[in-house]
Amino acid sequence: MSENGRIKNIKMDAFRYIDQNKGEIAKIGDAVFYFAELGMQEFRTSEYTADALRKAGFDVEAGISGIPPAWMATWGSGDPVIAAHCEADALPKCSQLPGVTEEQTLVEGGAPGHTEGHNTNIAAMIGGAVAAKNVMEKENIRGTIKLYFAPAEEQNISRPYFLRDGYLDGVDAIFHPHVGKDLSTTYGIRQYGVISVEFIFHGKGSHSAVSPWLGKNALDAVILMDTGWGLMRQHLEPSQRSHRVIVNGGDQPNQIPSYTKAWWWFRDQNMDLANAHFETAKKIAEGAALMTGCTYETNMISICWPTRANQMMAEIIQANIEMLGAPQWSSEEENLARELQKKIQAPVVGLQKEIGPLKQAKQNTSCNDSGCISWTIPTGRINLPTNIAGCPVHTWSAGVSLATPIAHKGEVHGAKALAASMLDLFMDKALLNKVKESFAQEIGEAKYYSILPKDQKPPIELNREEMERWRPAMKKHYVTEKVGWS
């Protein structure tokens, strides 16, 4: 048998394993959907998925980079080291009952929910990696698999810390499974870079009516910074995107606020531009502080480079996607998709029927904290067909499919694409060397840098109060049955 024939047979064995365990893969995705945990509070998600990996023979290190829900899972030994990473955080006020084509909350009153599909990412990643591990053991294939769970993707937090702290050292190539409307991949630069930072103003409190002249109003400083940045926008390149929320605007009207905080995001096509916006914002904050007699400081939460994907990694993924073909949808699944598309007035195209050609990505203004990794390690993106085309993410319609047979089939196909692509790199050393060479050529003279301070701590209390508020009402929907691999 030729080497290509052997590799194909080993992939088919991995596919059979995934098919045998498709119920367990679906269980992972559904469990995470119903946990619906906000960023940095994904404790049940973390425990459930880590348990599934330990049962499959992986060693799991929890709490990496000082982020309690984060983990790194490892199996095997020696070179090469092939990895995958993903996220599974939910969104505030996005609770949605799956499988119904109208807006209907699973937990009423504004509970969090999955309306993008990160729950399906982690199911596909674990299913694919466990299958690759299974056949590598049988075939005595040498190498190390590493998996990473990154909390708080919606806040763009975890993975820059993983990179800073050395958890990705020694990884030769890495895959990022992510929800999509089709089974596909792309190459090139796909998203924006972002700097996420808090501006904190310190003033002096006093009675707002009796002696306001004794105070220094920190809320006025926040407002002046906001006004200054708003006027500056006219003079910035149109590619920039910047937005903020006032996290703390003071305590009560009759007390001059002595402490306020605004959380800003500065996005642009590259990190030099995003960093320039941040430097401009600091000058505006300095002026606001001067005008009010306050002082200010910054607390940098994260810095994320634009996401990119290596072309050769994309070609490897594309070949495996074409071998798999699109999922075979039932009439019920197709009808659900078409009914929902009609309901939200999207093009009524149903579900993916054919695999499209490999395309170069078009950069958009969104961002993802995986960007830093993609400038340091050859990266391949695997889009899973777990969403319904036309449904805008972060809205109720995007949550309809995420714990249904549509998502389950998409997770299985994503797991197969990941397993096959991993095996290509484990079994073909020359191919992996070509990936590394092409990555070096693509990056050229661009050198990754981070302005994330070495002593910066991740915001582990983020969303804690909100999540604890909702857990009692959400608990009755939890999937409690554990994963058991065949």
Tab-separated table of C-alpha atoms in Angstrom:
chain	number	residue	atom	x	y	z
A	1	MET	CA	0.000	0.000	0.000
A	2	SER	CA	1.277	3.486	-0.851
A	3	GLU	CA	1.927	6.014	1.901
A	4	ASN	CA	-0.992	8.133	0.663
A	5	GLY	CA	-3.234	5.056	0.815
A	6	ARG	CA	-2.109	4.334	4.369
A	7	ILE	CA	-2.787	7.913	5.481
A	8	LYS	CA	-6.258	7.793	3.926
A	9	ASN	CA	-7.066	4.511	5.701
A	10	ILE	CA	-5.943	5.962	9.030
A	11	LYS	CA	-8.178	8.992	8.463
A	12	MET	CA	-11.110	6.699	7.676
A	13	ASP	CA	-10.469	4.900	10.952
A	14	ALA	CA	-10.626	8.273	12.751
A	15	PHE	CA	-13.893	9.074	10.974
A	16	ARG	CA	-15.377	5.753	12.110
A	17	TYR	CA	-14.388	6.544	15.682
A	18	ILE	CA	-16.081	9.953	15.447
A	19	ASP	CA	-19.242	8.370	14.031
A	20	GLN	CA	-19.263	5.826	16.871
A	21	ASN	CA	-19.010	8.688	19.364
A	22	LYS	CA	-21.201	11.276	17.667
A	23	GLY	CA	-23.656	11.113	20.560
A	24	GLU	CA	-20.894	11.976	23.015
A	25	ILE	CA	-19.696	14.866	20.842
A	26	ALA	CA	-23.258	16.190	20.666
A	27	LYS	CA	-23.530	15.822	24.431
A	28	ILE	CA	-20.535	18.145	24.877
A	29	GLY	CA	-21.975	20.819	22.602
A	30	ASP	CA	-25.417	20.621	24.204
A	31	ALA	CA	-24.037	20.678	27.756
A	32	VAL	CA	-22.070	23.846	27.039
A	33	PHE	CA	-25.117	25.400	25.347
A	34	TYR	CA	-27.278	24.900	28.429
A	35	PHE	CA	-24.532	25.976	30.856
A	36	ALA	CA	-24.527	29.297	28.914
A	37	GLU	CA	-21.740	30.812	30.978
A	38	LEU	CA	-20.475	34.343	30.479
A	39	GLY	CA	-16.812	35.119	29.847
A	40	MET	CA	-14.393	34.306	32.703
A	41	GLN	CA	-17.168	32.414	34.534
A	42	GLU	CA	-17.181	29.238	32.387
A	43	PHE	CA	-16.597	26.939	35.363
A	44	ARG	CA	-19.118	24.211	34.533
A	45	THR	CA	-18.056	24.301	30.892
A	46	SER	CA	-14.454	23.930	31.981
A	47	GLU	CA	-15.102	21.084	34.393
A	48	TYR	CA	-17.347	19.153	31.994
A	49	THR	CA	-14.987	19.372	29.035
A	50	ALA	CA	-11.855	18.695	31.092
A	51	ASP	CA	-13.551	15.586	32.479
A	52	ALA	CA	-14.316	14.392	28.937
A	53	LEU	CA	-10.667	14.801	27.961
A	54	ARG	CA	-9.326	13.067	31.056
A	55	LYS	CA	-11.587	10.097	30.314
A	56	ALA	CA	-10.049	9.998	26.820
A	57	GLY	CA	-6.523	9.805	28.265
A	58	PHE	CA	-5.427	13.453	28.160
A	59	ASP	CA	-3.608	15.201	30.981
A	60	VAL	CA	-5.395	18.460	31.805
A	61	GLU	CA	-3.790	21.442	33.510
A	62	ALA	CA	-6.509	23.717	34.839
A	63	GLY	CA	-6.264	27.406	35.615
A	64	ILE	CA	-3.512	28.296	33.155
A	65	SER	CA	-2.347	31.945	33.054
A	66	GLY	CA	-4.179	32.525	36.335
A	67	ILE	CA	-7.585	32.140	34.635
A	68	PRO	CA	-9.519	29.568	36.713
A	69	PRO	CA	-11.765	28.167	33.899
A	70	ALA	CA	-8.935	27.982	31.339
A	71	TRP	CA	-7.182	24.679	30.663
A	72	MET	CA	-4.470	23.065	28.569
A	73	ALA	CA	-4.856	19.376	27.694
A	74	THR	CA	-1.929	17.245	26.520
A	75	TRP	CA	-1.515	13.735	25.128
A	76	GLY	CA	1.504	12.001	23.619
A	77	SER	CA	5.194	12.827	23.624
A	78	GLY	CA	7.881	14.222	21.392
A	79	ASP	CA	7.684	16.055	18.108
A	80	PRO	CA	5.741	17.287	16.288
A	81	VAL	CA	3.446	19.222	18.596
A	82	ILE	CA	0.122	19.884	16.870
A	83	ALA	CA	-2.507	21.880	18.739
A	84	ALA	CA	-6.028	23.244	18.603
A	85	HIS	CA	-7.726	25.997	20.592
A	86	CYS	CA	-11.214	27.425	20.962
A	87	GLU	CA	-13.622	29.267	23.191
A	88	ALA	CA	-17.112	28.698	24.603
A	89	ASP	CA	-18.407	31.836	26.291
A	90	ALA	CA	-22.040	32.898	26.098
A	91	LEU	CA	-23.598	36.352	25.728
A	92	PRO	CA	-25.666	38.492	28.151
A	93	LYS	CA	-29.439	38.551	27.697
A	94	CYS	CA	-29.337	36.024	24.838
A	95	SER	CA	-31.230	33.051	26.255
A	96	GLN	CA	-32.983	31.249	23.390
A	97	LEU	CA	-34.954	28.010	23.199
A	98	PRO	CA	-33.290	25.852	20.527
A	99	GLY	CA	-35.237	24.348	17.654
A	100	VAL	CA	-37.994	26.970	17.477
A	101	THR	CA	-38.227	29.587	14.744
A	102	GLU	CA	-39.309	32.502	16.888
A	103	GLU	CA	-37.754	34.494	19.665
A	104	GLN	CA	-38.456	32.478	22.798
A	105	THR	CA	-36.272	32.576	25.887
A	106	LEU	CA	-35.165	29.398	27.597
A	107	VAL	CA	-34.830	31.278	30.896
A	108	GLU	CA	-36.923	34.445	31.143
A	109	GLY	CA	-35.820	37.810	32.414
A	110	GLY	CA	-32.576	38.419	30.538
A	111	ALA	CA	-30.503	35.300	31.169
A	112	PRO	CA	-27.307	34.677	29.175
A	113	GLY	CA	-27.265	32.283	26.246
A	114	HIS	CA	-25.307	31.044	23.248
A	115	THR	CA	-26.248	33.000	20.128
A	116	GLU	CA	-23.035	32.616	18.170
A	117	GLY	CA	-22.137	28.972	18.539
A	118	HIS	CA	-19.035	28.743	20.699
A	119	ASN	CA	-20.580	25.693	22.342
A	120	THR	CA	-20.165	23.821	19.048
A	121	ASN	CA	-16.511	24.885	18.691
A	122	ILE	CA	-15.408	23.020	21.774
A	123	ALA	CA	-17.408	19.889	20.903
A	124	ALA	CA	-15.751	19.665	17.480
A	125	MET	CA	-12.289	20.342	18.886
A	126	ILE	CA	-12.523	17.678	21.561
A	127	GLY	CA	-14.134	15.126	19.229
A	128	GLY	CA	-11.498	15.613	16.544
A	129	ALA	CA	-8.548	15.521	18.932
A	130	VAL	CA	-9.778	12.416	20.755
A	131	ALA	CA	-10.250	10.636	17.414
A	132	ALA	CA	-6.741	11.602	16.266
A	133	LYS	CA	-5.334	10.349	19.553
A	134	ASN	CA	-7.235	7.069	19.225
A	135	VAL	CA	-5.783	6.188	15.822
A	136	MET	CA	-2.304	7.470	16.722
A	137	GLU	CA	-2.208	4.985	19.585
A	138	LYS	CA	-3.315	2.128	17.329
A	139	GLU	CA	-0.857	3.016	14.571
A	140	ASN	CA	2.010	3.974	16.894
A	141	ILE	CA	2.231	7.470	15.410
A	142	ARG	CA	4.615	9.691	17.351
A	143	GLY	CA	3.791	13.220	18.428
A	144	THR	CA	2.026	15.429	20.960
A	145	ILE	CA	-1.510	16.829	20.848
A	146	LYS	CA	-2.239	19.988	22.814
A	147	LEU	CA	-5.661	21.577	23.278
A	148	TYR	CA	-6.520	24.929	24.842
A	149	PHE	CA	-9.802	26.234	26.225
A	150	ALA	CA	-9.838	30.043	26.180
A	151	PRO	CA	-12.529	31.724	28.304
A	152	ALA	CA	-13.986	35.148	27.482
A	153	GLU	CA	-13.501	35.334	23.718
A	154	GLU	CA	-16.326	37.865	23.585
A	155	GLN	CA	-14.120	40.134	25.713
A	156	ASN	CA	-10.930	39.165	23.791
A	157	ILE	CA	-8.994	38.168	26.894
A	158	SER	CA	-7.416	34.737	27.332
A	159	ARG	CA	-5.101	33.731	24.499
A	160	PRO	CA	-2.724	36.726	24.630
A	161	TYR	CA	-2.056	35.708	28.246
A	162	PHE	CA	-1.454	32.063	27.204
A	163	LEU	CA	1.071	33.275	24.656
A	164	ARG	CA	2.756	35.711	27.046
A	165	ASP	CA	3.068	33.034	29.731
A	166	GLY	CA	4.677	30.415	27.478
A	167	TYR	CA	1.862	27.881	27.234
A	168	LEU	CA	2.181	27.787	23.436
A	169	ASP	CA	5.953	27.418	23.354
A	170	GLY	CA	7.055	24.542	21.150
A	171	VAL	CA	3.783	24.196	19.203
A	172	ASP	CA	4.546	23.520	15.525
A	173	ALA	CA	1.099	24.194	14.042
A	174	ILE	CA	-2.334	24.985	15.431
A	175	PHE	CA	-5.993	24.779	14.393
A	176	HIS	CA	-8.920	26.966	15.424
A	177	PRO	CA	-12.373	25.372	14.981
A	178	HIS	CA	-15.115	28.001	14.867
A	179	VAL	CA	-18.845	28.138	14.228
A	180	GLY	CA	-20.017	29.076	10.745
A	181	LYS	CA	-22.798	28.588	8.222
A	182	ASP	CA	-20.776	26.128	6.144
A	183	LEU	CA	-17.892	23.659	6.303
A	184	SER	CA	-15.051	25.772	4.967
A	185	THR	CA	-11.707	27.444	5.515
A	186	THR	CA	-9.904	30.555	4.296
A	187	TYR	CA	-6.405	32.011	4.347
A	188	GLY	CA	-4.980	35.492	4.862
A	189	ILE	CA	-5.933	38.287	7.258
A	190	ARG	CA	-9.536	37.963	8.407
A	191	GLN	CA	-10.224	40.334	11.329
A	192	TYR	CA	-9.085	43.517	13.062
A	193	GLY	CA	-6.667	44.010	15.915
A	194	VAL	CA	-7.889	45.492	19.189
A	195	ILE	CA	-6.602	47.052	22.392
A	196	SER	CA	-8.939	46.593	25.354
A	197	VAL	CA	-8.201	49.003	28.192
A	198	GLU	CA	-9.855	50.685	31.154
A	199	PHE	CA	-9.407	54.411	31.830
A	200	ILE	CA	-9.788	55.105	35.550
A	201	PHE	CA	-10.196	58.654	36.867
A	202	HIS	CA	-9.565	59.688	40.467
A	203	GLY	CA	-11.094	62.888	41.825
A	204	LYS	CA	-12.250	64.145	45.201
A	205	GLY	CA	-15.651	63.579	46.707
A	206	SER	CA	-17.814	66.206	48.358
A	207	HIS	CA	-21.469	67.072	48.877
A	208	SER	CA	-23.014	67.972	45.503
A	209	ALA	CA	-25.243	70.739	46.953
A	210	VAL	CA	-23.585	71.965	50.146
A	211	SER	CA	-19.936	72.200	49.007
A	212	PRO	CA	-19.467	71.120	45.365
A	213	TRP	CA	-16.517	73.524	45.009
A	214	LEU	CA	-14.517	71.291	47.320
A	215	GLY	CA	-14.832	68.330	44.966
A	216	LYS	CA	-13.031	67.191	41.834
A	217	ASN	CA	-15.541	65.436	39.620
A	218	ALA	CA	-14.197	62.198	38.157
A	219	LEU	CA	-17.410	61.714	36.144
A	220	ASP	CA	-16.799	65.040	34.404
A	221	ALA	CA	-13.389	63.684	33.403
A	222	VAL	CA	-14.952	60.597	31.831
A	223	ILE	CA	-17.460	62.773	29.949
A	224	LEU	CA	-14.759	65.147	28.735
A	225	MET	CA	-12.642	62.233	27.497
A	226	ASP	CA	-15.681	60.831	25.711
A	227	THR	CA	-16.400	64.216	24.118
A	228	GLY	CA	-12.777	64.716	23.135
A	229	TRP	CA	-12.554	61.331	21.458
A	230	GLY	CA	-15.834	61.939	19.674
A	231	LEU	CA	-14.494	65.182	18.187
A	232	MET	CA	-11.203	63.490	17.279
A	233	ARG	CA	-12.966	60.835	15.160
A	234	GLN	CA	-13.250	63.249	12.220
A	235	HIS	CA	-9.454	63.313	12.018
A	236	LEU	CA	-8.881	59.541	12.255
A	237	GLU	CA	-8.598	57.121	9.367
A	238	PRO	CA	-12.042	55.699	8.479
A	239	SER	CA	-10.760	52.175	9.094
A	240	GLN	CA	-10.758	52.715	12.876
A	241	ARG	CA	-13.453	51.380	15.176
A	242	SER	CA	-13.641	52.527	18.801
A	243	HIS	CA	-16.306	52.101	21.472
A	244	ARG	CA	-16.706	52.206	25.216
A	245	VAL	CA	-18.948	51.626	28.195
A	246	ILE	CA	-18.885	53.552	31.468
A	247	VAL	CA	-18.361	50.805	34.025
A	248	ASN	CA	-18.514	53.075	37.070
A	249	GLY	CA	-20.015	56.558	36.865
A	250	GLY	CA	-20.150	57.331	40.578
A	251	ASP	CA	-22.327	56.313	43.486
A	252	GLN	CA	-25.242	58.748	43.857
A	253	PRO	CA	-26.250	62.214	42.571
A	254	ASN	CA	-25.700	64.085	45.827
A	255	GLN	CA	-22.054	62.989	46.061
A	256	ILE	CA	-19.362	64.338	43.698
A	257	PRO	CA	-17.893	61.179	42.126
A	258	SER	CA	-14.323	60.585	43.276
A	259	TYR	CA	-13.810	57.431	41.186
A	260	THR	CA	-15.025	56.548	37.688
A	261	LYS	CA	-14.039	53.999	35.077
A	262	ALA	CA	-14.661	53.643	31.340
A	263	TRP	CA	-13.763	50.507	29.364
A	264	TRP	CA	-12.545	51.296	25.858
A	265	TRP	CA	-11.802	49.165	22.779
A	266	PHE	CA	-9.610	50.568	20.001
A	267	ARG	CA	-9.715	48.518	16.790
A	268	ASP	CA	-8.006	48.880	13.432
A	269	GLN	CA	-6.525	46.966	10.503
A	270	ASN	CA	-3.189	46.435	12.215
A	271	MET	CA	-1.689	46.792	15.663
A	272	ASP	CA	0.399	49.860	14.852
A	273	LEU	CA	-2.796	51.779	14.039
A	274	ALA	CA	-4.680	50.416	17.070
A	275	ASN	CA	-1.757	51.333	19.300
A	276	ALA	CA	-1.631	54.835	17.815
A	277	HIS	CA	-5.312	55.306	18.720
A	278	PHE	CA	-4.570	54.184	22.266
A	279	GLU	CA	-1.739	56.710	22.555
A	280	THR	CA	-4.064	59.460	21.283
A	281	ALA	CA	-6.717	58.418	23.803
A	282	LYS	CA	-4.197	58.730	26.617
A	283	LYS	CA	-3.481	62.337	25.604
A	284	ILE	CA	-7.202	63.097	25.581
A	285	ALA	CA	-7.576	61.477	29.012
A	286	GLU	CA	-4.677	63.569	30.286
A	287	GLY	CA	-6.449	66.700	29.038
A	288	ALA	CA	-9.724	65.626	30.672
A	289	ALA	CA	-7.921	65.057	33.940
A	290	LEU	CA	-6.216	68.439	33.713
A	291	MET	CA	-9.505	70.245	33.072
A	292	THR	CA	-11.178	68.664	36.094
A	293	GLY	CA	-8.273	68.546	38.518
A	294	CYS	CA	-8.389	64.752	38.501
A	295	THR	CA	-5.752	62.144	37.846
A	296	TYR	CA	-6.078	59.087	35.635
A	297	GLU	CA	-4.545	55.671	35.117
A	298	THR	CA	-5.008	52.868	32.595
A	299	ASN	CA	-5.568	49.167	33.163
A	300	MET	CA	-4.876	47.174	30.021
A	301	ILE	CA	-7.142	44.128	29.851
A	302	SER	CA	-5.888	42.618	26.604
A	303	ILE	CA	-4.274	43.240	23.224
A	304	CYS	CA	-5.197	41.139	20.207
A	305	TRP	CA	-3.600	41.168	16.785
A	306	PRO	CA	-5.697	40.733	13.620
A	307	THR	CA	-6.506	37.080	12.997
A	308	ARG	CA	-4.843	35.465	9.996
A	309	ALA	CA	-4.541	31.957	8.560
A	310	ASN	CA	-1.675	30.273	6.763
A	311	GLN	CA	-2.420	29.395	3.130
A	312	MET	CA	-0.796	25.960	3.221
A	313	MET	CA	-2.703	25.048	6.387
A	314	ALA	CA	-5.867	26.164	4.593
A	315	GLU	CA	-5.010	23.956	1.615
A	316	ILE	CA	-4.603	20.952	3.922
A	317	ILE	CA	-7.964	21.655	5.586
A	318	GLN	CA	-9.650	22.279	2.227
A	319	ALA	CA	-8.505	18.911	0.847
A	320	ASN	CA	-9.995	17.139	3.860
A	321	ILE	CA	-13.208	19.159	3.645
A	322	GLU	CA	-13.598	18.191	-0.014
A	323	MET	CA	-13.033	14.543	0.912
A	324	LEU	CA	-15.777	14.798	3.564
A	325	GLY	CA	-18.321	16.780	1.572
A	326	ALA	CA	-21.173	18.732	3.127
A	327	PRO	CA	-23.397	17.105	5.773
A	328	GLN	CA	-26.470	15.234	4.594
A	329	TRP	CA	-29.413	17.122	6.026
A	330	SER	CA	-32.819	15.640	6.767
A	331	SER	CA	-36.005	17.241	5.456
A	332	GLU	CA	-36.843	18.348	9.024
A	333	GLU	CA	-33.471	20.103	9.384
A	334	GLU	CA	-33.801	21.762	5.986
A	335	ASN	CA	-37.346	22.885	6.776
A	336	LEU	CA	-36.275	24.376	10.104
A	337	ALA	CA	-33.556	26.391	8.388
A	338	ARG	CA	-35.849	27.652	5.632
A	339	GLU	CA	-38.644	28.534	8.043
A	340	LEU	CA	-36.228	30.530	10.207
A	341	GLN	CA	-34.717	32.322	7.203
A	342	LYS	CA	-38.194	33.295	6.059
A	343	LYS	CA	-39.102	34.443	9.568
A	344	ILE	CA	-36.124	36.841	9.813
A	345	GLN	CA	-36.452	37.925	6.170
A	346	ALA	CA	-33.099	36.454	5.144
A	347	PRO	CA	-32.480	34.755	1.773
A	348	VAL	CA	-34.268	31.390	1.932
A	349	VAL	CA	-31.358	29.159	0.899
A	350	GLY	CA	-31.602	26.399	3.501
A	351	LEU	CA	-28.471	24.571	4.653
A	352	GLN	CA	-25.130	24.006	2.939
A	353	LYS	CA	-25.372	21.469	0.111
A	354	GLU	CA	-21.951	21.686	-1.545
A	355	ILE	CA	-18.380	22.482	-0.582
A	356	GLY	CA	-17.127	25.744	-2.047
A	357	PRO	CA	-13.620	26.453	-3.349
A	358	LEU	CA	-10.810	27.684	-1.126
A	359	LYS	CA	-10.853	31.480	-0.883
A	360	GLN	CA	-8.705	34.233	0.513
A	361	ALA	CA	-10.286	35.910	3.534
A	362	LYS	CA	-11.609	39.450	3.442
A	363	GLN	CA	-10.689	41.467	6.509
A	364	ASN	CA	-13.652	42.571	8.581
A	365	THR	CA	-13.959	44.790	11.641
A	366	SER	CA	-14.624	42.039	14.193
A	367	CYS	CA	-11.818	40.635	16.340
A	368	ASN	CA	-10.867	37.464	18.183
A	369	ASP	CA	-8.219	36.941	20.831
A	370	SER	CA	-6.694	34.114	18.763
A	371	GLY	CA	-5.078	36.745	16.547
A	372	CYS	CA	-1.833	36.877	18.522
A	373	ILE	CA	-1.359	33.121	18.093
A	374	SER	CA	-1.871	33.369	14.347
A	375	TRP	CA	1.160	35.685	13.982
A	376	THR	CA	3.455	33.372	15.952
A	377	ILE	CA	2.365	29.830	14.951
A	378	PRO	CA	1.105	28.544	11.566
A	379	THR	CA	-2.667	28.598	12.003
A	380	GLY	CA	-5.555	26.929	10.202
A	381	ARG	CA	-9.206	27.911	10.670
A	382	ILE	CA	-11.968	25.295	10.385
A	383	ASN	CA	-15.475	26.717	10.034
A	384	LEU	CA	-18.213	24.352	11.241
A	385	PRO	CA	-21.650	24.198	9.550
A	386	THR	CA	-23.538	24.589	12.833
A	387	ASN	CA	-25.243	27.945	12.184
A	388	ILE	CA	-28.049	28.736	9.752
A	389	ALA	CA	-27.148	31.130	6.945
A	390	GLY	CA	-28.653	34.594	7.287
A	391	CYS	CA	-28.904	34.597	11.086
A	392	PRO	CA	-26.966	37.533	12.545
A	393	VAL	CA	-24.795	36.355	15.416
A	394	HIS	CA	-25.454	37.715	18.906
A	395	THR	CA	-29.193	37.759	18.190
A	396	TRP	CA	-31.870	35.202	19.084
A	397	SER	CA	-32.042	33.613	15.615
A	398	ALA	CA	-28.409	32.506	15.786
A	399	GLY	CA	-29.235	30.419	18.861
A	400	VAL	CA	-31.986	28.365	17.209
A	401	SER	CA	-29.749	25.660	15.695
A	402	LEU	CA	-27.078	25.347	18.368
A	403	ALA	CA	-28.445	22.381	20.341
A	404	THR	CA	-30.260	20.582	17.509
A	405	PRO	CA	-29.330	17.876	14.976
A	406	ILE	CA	-28.079	20.657	12.682
A	407	ALA	CA	-25.392	21.547	15.202
A	408	HIS	CA	-24.684	17.889	15.980
A	409	LYS	CA	-23.965	17.092	12.330
A	410	GLY	CA	-21.862	20.233	11.980
A	411	GLU	CA	-19.834	19.289	15.057
A	412	VAL	CA	-19.169	15.825	13.644
A	413	HIS	CA	-18.018	17.216	10.305
A	414	GLY	CA	-15.829	19.780	12.054
A	415	ALA	CA	-14.321	17.054	14.238
A	416	LYS	CA	-13.523	14.958	11.163
A	417	ALA	CA	-11.908	17.886	9.341
A	418	LEU	CA	-9.786	18.613	12.413
A	419	ALA	CA	-8.754	14.993	12.996
A	420	ALA	CA	-7.795	14.464	9.347
A	421	SER	CA	-5.812	17.711	9.161
A	422	MET	CA	-3.975	16.951	12.392
A	423	LEU	CA	-3.086	13.487	11.103
A	424	ASP	CA	-1.723	14.959	7.875
A	425	LEU	CA	0.802	16.958	9.887
A	426	PHE	CA	1.647	14.132	12.275
A	427	MET	CA	2.290	11.645	9.476
A	428	ASP	CA	4.006	13.831	6.877
A	429	LYS	CA	7.079	15.587	8.247
A	430	ALA	CA	7.887	17.137	4.871
A	431	LEU	CA	4.413	18.680	4.725
A	432	LEU	CA	4.827	20.209	8.186
A	433	ASN	CA	8.193	21.663	7.168
A	434	LYS	CA	6.557	23.250	4.105
A	435	VAL	CA	3.877	24.746	6.362
A	436	LYS	CA	6.560	26.324	8.543
A	437	GLU	CA	8.476	27.638	5.536
A	438	SER	CA	5.359	29.148	3.968
A	439	PHE	CA	4.411	30.744	7.282
A	440	ALA	CA	7.823	32.402	7.566
A	441	GLN	CA	7.441	33.753	4.030
A	442	GLU	CA	3.933	35.077	4.718
A	443	ILE	CA	4.948	36.850	7.914
A	444	GLY	CA	8.094	38.295	6.361
A	445	GLU	CA	9.527	41.102	8.451
A	446	ALA	CA	6.399	41.538	10.576
A	447	LYS	CA	7.388	40.806	14.159
A	448	TYR	CA	4.770	40.071	16.774
A	449	TYR	CA	4.910	42.363	19.793
A	450	SER	CA	2.626	42.878	22.742
A	451	ILE	CA	2.129	45.893	24.982
A	452	LEU	CA	0.360	43.683	27.551
A	453	PRO	CA	2.352	44.282	30.755
A	454	LYS	CA	4.278	41.267	32.080
A	455	ASP	CA	2.666	41.670	35.494
A	456	GLN	CA	-0.873	42.317	34.168
A	457	LYS	CA	-3.448	40.024	35.765
A	458	PRO	CA	-6.497	38.828	33.808
A	459	PRO	CA	-9.857	40.170	35.067
A	460	ILE	CA	-11.070	36.953	36.667
A	461	GLU	CA	-14.003	38.632	38.442
A	462	LEU	CA	-15.545	39.762	35.152
A	463	ASN	CA	-19.241	38.723	34.912
A	464	ARG	CA	-19.123	36.882	38.246
A	465	GLU	CA	-22.045	38.695	39.875
A	466	GLU	CA	-24.204	38.457	36.740
A	467	MET	CA	-23.518	34.739	36.267
A	468	GLU	CA	-24.188	33.872	39.907
A	469	ARG	CA	-27.496	35.691	39.617
A	470	TRP	CA	-28.681	33.406	36.826
A	471	ARG	CA	-27.278	29.987	37.723
A	472	PRO	CA	-30.180	28.933	40.021
A	473	ALA	CA	-32.793	29.503	37.282
A	474	MET	CA	-30.630	27.913	34.578
A	475	LYS	CA	-29.643	24.842	36.582
A	476	LYS	CA	-32.778	22.851	35.733
A	477	HIS	CA	-31.716	22.832	32.060
A	478	TYR	CA	-28.177	21.541	32.669
A	479	VAL	CA	-26.942	18.370	30.969
A	480	THR	CA	-25.671	16.239	33.841
A	481	GLU	CA	-24.818	13.000	32.030
A	482	LYS	CA	-21.063	12.710	31.612
A	483	VAL	CA	-19.250	11.839	28.400
A	484	GLY	CA	-18.253	8.195	27.945
A	485	TRP	CA	-16.084	7.367	24.920
A	486	SER	CA	-16.453	4.003	23.182
